[in-house]
mmCIF file of C-alpha atoms in Angstrom:
data_model
loop_
_atom_site.group_PDB
_atom_site.id
_atom_site.type_symbol
_atom_site.label_atom_id
_atom_site.label_comp_id
_atom_site.label_asym_id
_atom_site.label_seq_id
_atom_site.Cartn_x
_atom_site.Cartn_y
_atom_site.Cartn_z
ATOM 1 C CA ASP A 1141 -53.460 74.717 -5.683
ATOM 2 C CA ALA A 1142 -53.825 70.306 -5.882
ATOM 3 C CA GLY A 1143 -50.467 69.849 -6.376
ATOM 4 C CA VAL A 1144 -48.930 67.451 -8.770
ATOM 5 C CA ILE A 1145 -51.206 65.084 -9.941
ATOM 6 C CA GLN A 1146 -50.587 61.640 -11.530
ATOM 7 C CA SER A 1147 -52.336 58.973 -12.695
ATOM 8 C CA PRO A 1148 -53.055 56.367 -12.641
ATOM 9 C CA ARG A 1149 -52.184 55.781 -8.888
ATOM 10 C CA HIS A 1150 -51.676 51.659 -9.408
ATOM 11 C CA GLU A 1151 -51.140 50.201 -12.707
ATOM 12 C CA VAL A 1152 -50.744 46.219 -13.075
ATOM 13 C CA THR A 1153 -50.167 45.081 -16.589
ATOM 14 C CA GLU A 1154 -48.571 42.067 -18.405
ATOM 15 C CA MET A 1155 -45.170 41.396 -20.016
ATOM 16 C CA GLY A 1156 -45.182 43.191 -23.751
ATOM 17 C CA GLN A 1157 -47.978 45.778 -23.052
ATOM 18 C CA GLU A 1158 -47.789 49.448 -23.643
ATOM 19 C CA VAL A 1159 -47.913 51.329 -20.614
ATOM 20 C CA THR A 1160 -48.802 55.355 -20.352
ATOM 21 C CA LEU A 1161 -47.782 57.333 -17.097
ATOM 22 C CA ARG A 1162 -49.418 60.564 -16.903
ATOM 23 C CA CYS A 1163 -48.494 63.739 -15.050
ATOM 24 C CA LYS A 1164 -49.988 67.321 -14.192
ATOM 25 C CA PRO A 1165 -47.344 69.742 -12.502
ATOM 26 C CA ILE A 1166 -48.418 72.731 -10.691
ATOM 27 C CA SER A 1167 -49.654 75.427 -12.772
ATOM 28 C CA GLY A 1168 -46.732 78.043 -13.319
ATOM 29 C CA HIS A 1169 -44.115 75.572 -12.738
ATOM 30 C CA ASN A 1170 -41.798 75.335 -15.651
ATOM 31 C CA SER A 1171 -39.448 72.297 -15.037
ATOM 32 C CA LEU A 1172 -40.950 68.597 -14.775
ATOM 33 C CA PHE A 1173 -39.080 65.727 -13.731
ATOM 34 C CA TRP A 1174 -39.653 61.833 -13.844
ATOM 35 C CA TYR A 1175 -38.130 59.676 -11.370
ATOM 36 C CA ARG A 1176 -38.164 55.711 -11.089
ATOM 37 C CA GLN A 1177 -38.120 54.557 -7.211
ATOM 38 C CA THR A 1178 -37.051 50.397 -6.590
ATOM 39 C CA MET A 1179 -35.639 49.237 -3.385
ATOM 40 C CA MET A 1180 -32.726 48.227 -5.165
ATOM 41 C CA ARG A 1181 -31.808 51.342 -7.005
ATOM 42 C CA GLY A 1182 -33.476 54.149 -5.034
ATOM 43 C CA LEU A 1183 -34.608 57.087 -6.612
ATOM 44 C CA GLU A 1184 -33.601 57.759 -10.248
ATOM 45 C CA LEU A 1185 -34.194 60.866 -12.356
ATOM 46 C CA LEU A 1186 -35.201 59.510 -15.707
ATOM 47 C CA ILE A 1187 -35.599 62.548 -17.742
ATOM 48 C CA TYR A 1188 -36.618 66.361 -16.962
ATOM 49 C CA PHE A 1189 -37.845 69.262 -18.921
ATOM 50 C CA ASN A 1190 -37.661 72.842 -18.865
ATOM 51 C CA ASN A 1191 -40.382 74.939 -20.583
ATOM 52 C CA ASN A 1192 -41.661 71.680 -22.312
ATOM 53 C CA VAL A 1193 -38.295 71.125 -23.951
ATOM 54 C CA PRO A 1194 -36.406 67.780 -22.819
ATOM 55 C CA ILE A 1195 -33.506 68.863 -21.214
ATOM 56 C CA ASP A 1196 -31.562 65.540 -19.885
ATOM 57 C CA ASP A 1197 -32.742 62.072 -20.613
ATOM 58 C CA SER A 1198 -29.523 60.453 -19.884
ATOM 59 C CA GLY A 1199 -31.254 58.576 -17.159
ATOM 60 C CA MET A 1200 -33.755 57.091 -19.276
ATOM 61 C CA PRO A 1201 -32.978 53.014 -19.244
ATOM 62 C CA GLU A 1202 -33.462 52.317 -23.016
ATOM 63 C CA ASP A 1203 -35.667 52.874 -25.844
ATOM 64 C CA ARG A 1204 -38.503 51.421 -24.675
ATOM 65 C CA PHE A 1205 -39.082 54.447 -22.554
ATOM 66 C CA SER A 1206 -39.797 57.496 -24.148
ATOM 67 C CA ALA A 1207 -41.516 60.900 -22.410
ATOM 68 C CA LYS A 1208 -43.258 63.785 -23.960
ATOM 69 C CA MET A 1209 -44.646 67.259 -22.595
ATOM 70 C CA PRO A 1210 -46.808 68.783 -25.489
ATOM 71 C CA ASN A 1211 -47.830 71.866 -23.386
ATOM 72 C CA ALA A 1212 -47.181 73.056 -19.717
ATOM 73 C CA SER A 1213 -49.825 71.272 -18.064
ATOM 74 C CA PHE A 1214 -48.965 67.745 -19.332
ATOM 75 C CA SER A 1215 -46.634 65.095 -19.475
ATOM 76 C CA THR A 1216 -46.652 61.522 -20.196
ATOM 77 C CA LEU A 1217 -43.953 58.883 -19.820
ATOM 78 C CA LYS A 1218 -44.240 55.658 -22.059
ATOM 79 C CA ILE A 1219 -42.936 51.958 -21.596
ATOM 80 C CA GLN A 1220 -43.523 50.183 -24.877
ATOM 81 C CA PRO A 1221 -42.918 46.859 -24.431
ATOM 82 C CA SER A 1222 -43.001 46.814 -20.891
ATOM 83 C CA GLU A 1223 -41.079 44.307 -18.699
ATOM 84 C CA PRO A 1224 -41.134 43.026 -15.271
ATOM 85 C CA ARG A 1225 -37.983 44.819 -14.404
ATOM 86 C CA ASP A 1226 -39.779 48.250 -15.175
ATOM 87 C CA SER A 1227 -41.832 47.295 -11.963
ATOM 88 C CA ALA A 1228 -41.200 50.565 -9.658
ATOM 89 C CA VAL A 1229 -42.983 53.303 -8.120
ATOM 90 C CA TYR A 1230 -42.353 56.415 -10.692
ATOM 91 C CA PHE A 1231 -42.799 59.888 -9.542
ATOM 92 C CA CYS A 1232 -43.254 63.233 -11.311
ATOM 93 C CA ALA A 1233 -41.937 66.321 -9.736
ATOM 94 C CA SER A 1234 -41.970 70.027 -10.608
ATOM 95 C CA SER A 1235 -40.580 73.238 -9.836
ATOM 96 C CA PRO A 1236 -41.303 76.682 -10.561
ATOM 97 C CA ARG A 1237 -37.779 77.834 -11.881
ATOM 98 C CA THR A 1238 -34.436 76.321 -13.119
ATOM 99 C CA SER A 1239 -32.757 78.097 -9.902
ATOM 100 C CA PRO A 1240 -30.516 75.265 -8.182
ATOM 101 C CA TYR A 1241 -32.518 76.980 -4.847
ATOM 102 C CA ASN A 1242 -36.053 75.842 -5.664
ATOM 103 C CA GLU A 1243 -37.551 72.928 -4.399
ATOM 104 C CA GLN A 1244 -39.138 70.187 -6.122
ATOM 105 C CA PHE A 1245 -42.500 69.074 -5.681
ATOM 106 C CA PHE A 1246 -43.403 65.417 -5.947
ATOM 107 C CA GLY A 1247 -46.660 64.055 -7.146
ATOM 108 C CA PRO A 1248 -48.023 60.750 -4.866
ATOM 109 C CA GLY A 1249 -46.309 58.049 -7.415
ATOM 110 C CA THR A 1250 -47.711 55.413 -9.936
ATOM 111 C CA ARG A 1251 -47.085 51.996 -8.508
ATOM 112 C CA LEU A 1252 -46.584 50.108 -11.699
ATOM 113 C CA THR A 1253 -46.242 45.956 -11.946
ATOM 114 C CA VAL A 1254 -45.418 44.216 -14.575
ATOM 115 C CA LEU A 1255 -46.637 40.472 -14.597
ATOM 116 C CA SER B 216 -22.991 57.355 -8.891
ATOM 117 C CA GLN B 217 -25.320 59.103 -6.202
ATOM 118 C CA GLN B 218 -24.033 62.468 -5.203
ATOM 119 C CA GLY B 219 -25.158 62.145 -1.697
ATOM 120 C CA GLU B 220 -25.089 59.250 0.443
ATOM 121 C CA GLU B 221 -27.070 59.054 3.682
ATOM 122 C CA ASP B 222 -25.855 57.526 6.898
ATOM 123 C CA PRO B 223 -27.160 55.251 8.822
ATOM 124 C CA GLN B 224 -29.591 53.364 6.270
ATOM 125 C CA ALA B 225 -31.950 52.764 8.928
ATOM 126 C CA LEU B 226 -32.487 54.222 12.367
ATOM 127 C CA SER B 227 -34.693 52.951 14.848
ATOM 128 C CA ILE B 228 -35.552 55.132 18.064
ATOM 129 C CA GLN B 229 -38.120 55.893 20.854
ATOM 130 C CA GLU B 230 -40.521 58.705 20.938
ATOM 131 C CA GLY B 231 -38.649 61.542 22.350
ATOM 132 C CA GLU B 232 -35.244 60.793 21.613
ATOM 133 C CA ASN B 233 -33.104 63.054 18.838
ATOM 134 C CA ALA B 234 -32.379 61.505 15.499
ATOM 135 C CA THR B 235 -29.483 62.378 13.597
ATOM 136 C CA MET B 236 -29.050 61.398 9.894
ATOM 137 C CA ASN B 237 -25.938 62.599 7.746
ATOM 138 C CA CYS B 238 -25.089 63.059 4.380
ATOM 139 C CA SER B 239 -21.852 62.930 2.532
ATOM 140 C CA TYR B 240 -21.449 64.414 -1.193
ATOM 141 C CA LYS B 241 -18.844 64.474 -3.753
ATOM 142 C CA THR B 242 -18.345 67.543 -5.461
ATOM 143 C CA SER B 243 -18.885 71.601 -4.653
ATOM 144 C CA ILE B 244 -22.334 72.673 -4.261
ATOM 145 C CA ASN B 245 -24.094 75.722 -3.867
ATOM 146 C CA ASN B 246 -26.971 74.159 -1.449
ATOM 147 C CA LEU B 247 -28.164 71.041 0.158
ATOM 148 C CA GLN B 248 -31.692 69.970 0.638
ATOM 149 C CA TRP B 249 -33.381 67.175 2.851
ATOM 150 C CA TYR B 250 -36.270 65.877 1.715
ATOM 151 C CA ARG B 251 -39.293 63.237 3.535
ATOM 152 C CA GLN B 252 -41.067 60.386 1.823
ATOM 153 C CA ASN B 253 -43.595 58.863 3.882
ATOM 154 C CA SER B 254 -44.533 55.129 3.291
ATOM 155 C CA GLY B 255 -46.564 55.180 -0.026
ATOM 156 C CA ARG B 256 -45.919 58.784 -0.831
ATOM 157 C CA GLY B 257 -44.174 61.351 -2.596
ATOM 158 C CA LEU B 258 -40.843 62.995 -1.226
ATOM 159 C CA VAL B 259 -41.551 66.348 0.493
ATOM 160 C CA HIS B 260 -39.144 69.109 1.078
ATOM 161 C CA LEU B 261 -38.170 69.987 4.353
ATOM 162 C CA ILE B 262 -35.343 72.255 4.304
ATOM 163 C CA LEU B 263 -32.698 73.830 2.111
ATOM 164 C CA ILE B 264 -29.275 75.271 3.466
ATOM 165 C CA ARG B 265 -27.091 77.304 1.421
ATOM 166 C CA SER B 266 -23.423 76.719 0.955
ATOM 167 C CA ASN B 267 -22.646 79.734 3.267
ATOM 168 C CA GLU B 268 -24.897 78.835 5.804
ATOM 169 C CA ARG B 269 -23.659 76.394 8.567
ATOM 170 C CA GLU B 270 -26.400 75.555 10.412
ATOM 171 C CA LYS B 271 -30.189 76.073 9.803
ATOM 172 C CA HIS B 272 -33.642 75.483 12.126
ATOM 173 C CA SER B 273 -36.997 74.960 11.108
ATOM 174 C CA GLY B 274 -39.476 73.862 13.929
ATOM 175 C CA ARG B 275 -37.870 70.520 15.506
ATOM 176 C CA LEU B 276 -35.426 70.179 12.396
ATOM 177 C CA ARG B 277 -32.015 71.425 12.798
ATOM 178 C CA VAL B 278 -29.717 71.225 9.444
ATOM 179 C CA THR B 279 -25.837 71.393 9.675
ATOM 180 C CA LEU B 280 -23.437 72.158 6.474
ATOM 181 C CA ASP B 281 -19.503 71.377 6.494
ATOM 182 C CA THR B 282 -18.434 72.330 3.158
ATOM 183 C CA SER B 283 -14.772 71.334 3.884
ATOM 184 C CA LYS B 284 -15.731 67.909 4.604
ATOM 185 C CA LYS B 285 -18.381 67.839 2.044
ATOM 186 C CA SER B 286 -21.343 66.443 4.755
ATOM 187 C CA SER B 287 -24.700 67.665 6.445
ATOM 188 C CA SER B 288 -26.378 66.434 8.900
ATOM 189 C CA LEU B 289 -30.238 66.505 10.040
ATOM 190 C CA LEU B 290 -31.224 66.581 13.236
ATOM 191 C CA ILE B 291 -34.923 65.644 14.338
ATOM 192 C CA THR B 292 -35.466 66.651 17.797
ATOM 193 C CA ALA B 293 -38.225 65.436 20.341
ATOM 194 C CA SER B 294 -39.190 62.666 17.888
ATOM 195 C CA ARG B 295 -42.703 61.541 17.436
ATOM 196 C CA ALA B 296 -44.045 58.492 15.734
ATOM 197 C CA ALA B 297 -45.247 60.584 13.107
ATOM 198 C CA ASP B 298 -41.689 61.484 12.238
ATOM 199 C CA THR B 299 -40.969 57.679 10.968
ATOM 200 C CA ALA B 300 -40.048 58.134 7.155
ATOM 201 C CA SER B 301 -37.541 57.982 4.675
ATOM 202 C CA TYR B 302 -35.300 60.876 5.018
ATOM 203 C CA PHE B 303 -33.062 62.125 1.719
ATOM 204 C CA CYS B 304 -30.599 64.603 0.899
ATOM 205 C CA ALA B 305 -30.137 66.155 -2.262
ATOM 206 C CA THR B 306 -27.583 68.085 -3.991
ATOM 207 C CA PRO B 307 -27.891 70.189 -7.363
ATOM 208 C CA ALA B 308 -25.811 69.267 -10.347
ATOM 209 C CA VAL B 309 -25.658 70.958 -13.638
ATOM 210 C CA SER B 310 -26.840 69.452 -16.940
ATOM 211 C CA GLY B 311 -27.542 71.177 -20.001
ATOM 212 C CA GLY B 312 -27.207 74.332 -18.453
ATOM 213 C CA TYR B 313 -29.829 73.594 -16.183
ATOM 214 C CA ASN B 314 -30.386 72.459 -12.647
ATOM 215 C CA LYS B 315 -31.402 68.771 -11.457
ATOM 216 C CA LEU B 316 -31.057 67.183 -7.912
ATOM 217 C CA ILE B 317 -29.468 64.190 -7.188
ATOM 218 C CA PHE B 318 -30.805 62.326 -4.376
ATOM 219 C CA GLY B 319 -29.272 59.968 -2.076
ATOM 220 C CA ALA B 320 -30.365 56.514 -0.778
ATOM 221 C CA GLY B 321 -32.052 57.666 2.174
ATOM 222 C CA THR B 322 -32.030 57.025 5.764
ATOM 223 C CA ARG B 323 -35.311 54.934 6.898
ATOM 224 C CA LEU B 324 -36.339 56.305 10.373
ATOM 225 C CA ALA B 325 -38.463 54.416 12.444
ATOM 226 C CA VAL B 326 -39.986 55.839 15.565
ATOM 227 C CA HIS B 327 -41.485 53.610 18.206
ATOM 228 C CA PRO B 328 -44.162 54.745 20.778
#
């Protein structure tokens, strides 16, 4: 298996532009997580899905952020409009089941820079 | 606030030495996990220890768990330059009937040749 796939790997955009980050989880995994990592705030859970259904979006910073999972093999995280403070590395992770004993498998991340 | 907090924030050692990182958490857990993150990469799962276990080994890794003190430690023996990375502990939290992981701030380990 190729592991969790994220695209793009790097994104540079200007303030006010829409940004869409994409994630393909590991086949057969039914939980998907979006994280944001910054030096100041560390690794933050933004939202997670189970069987394509959003379970907890309490970490989404504000209405400018939205996430979808239209099917088991694809998810998007959208920021509209983007702001410089959104600059961070965004990770997608997937997990095979909802058991608390399951490890999470992380993608390589998307480094977002908003100018 | 974060469930798990690592200590120290940064650790610098020479190759061959042992590295010990600690994690404290706040609420009752049924397991604790350790992850490694190399620079510019995603996190990679290292080891999971269940609440009924006190110690677990995996290669050069040794993890302990003290549920009475709500703390865990990760020991890397005979460190190598390739062990240079950030190490995170993670504990489960229930949300909406499902389980998510809460990660600590991490310990940055530098192993010098």
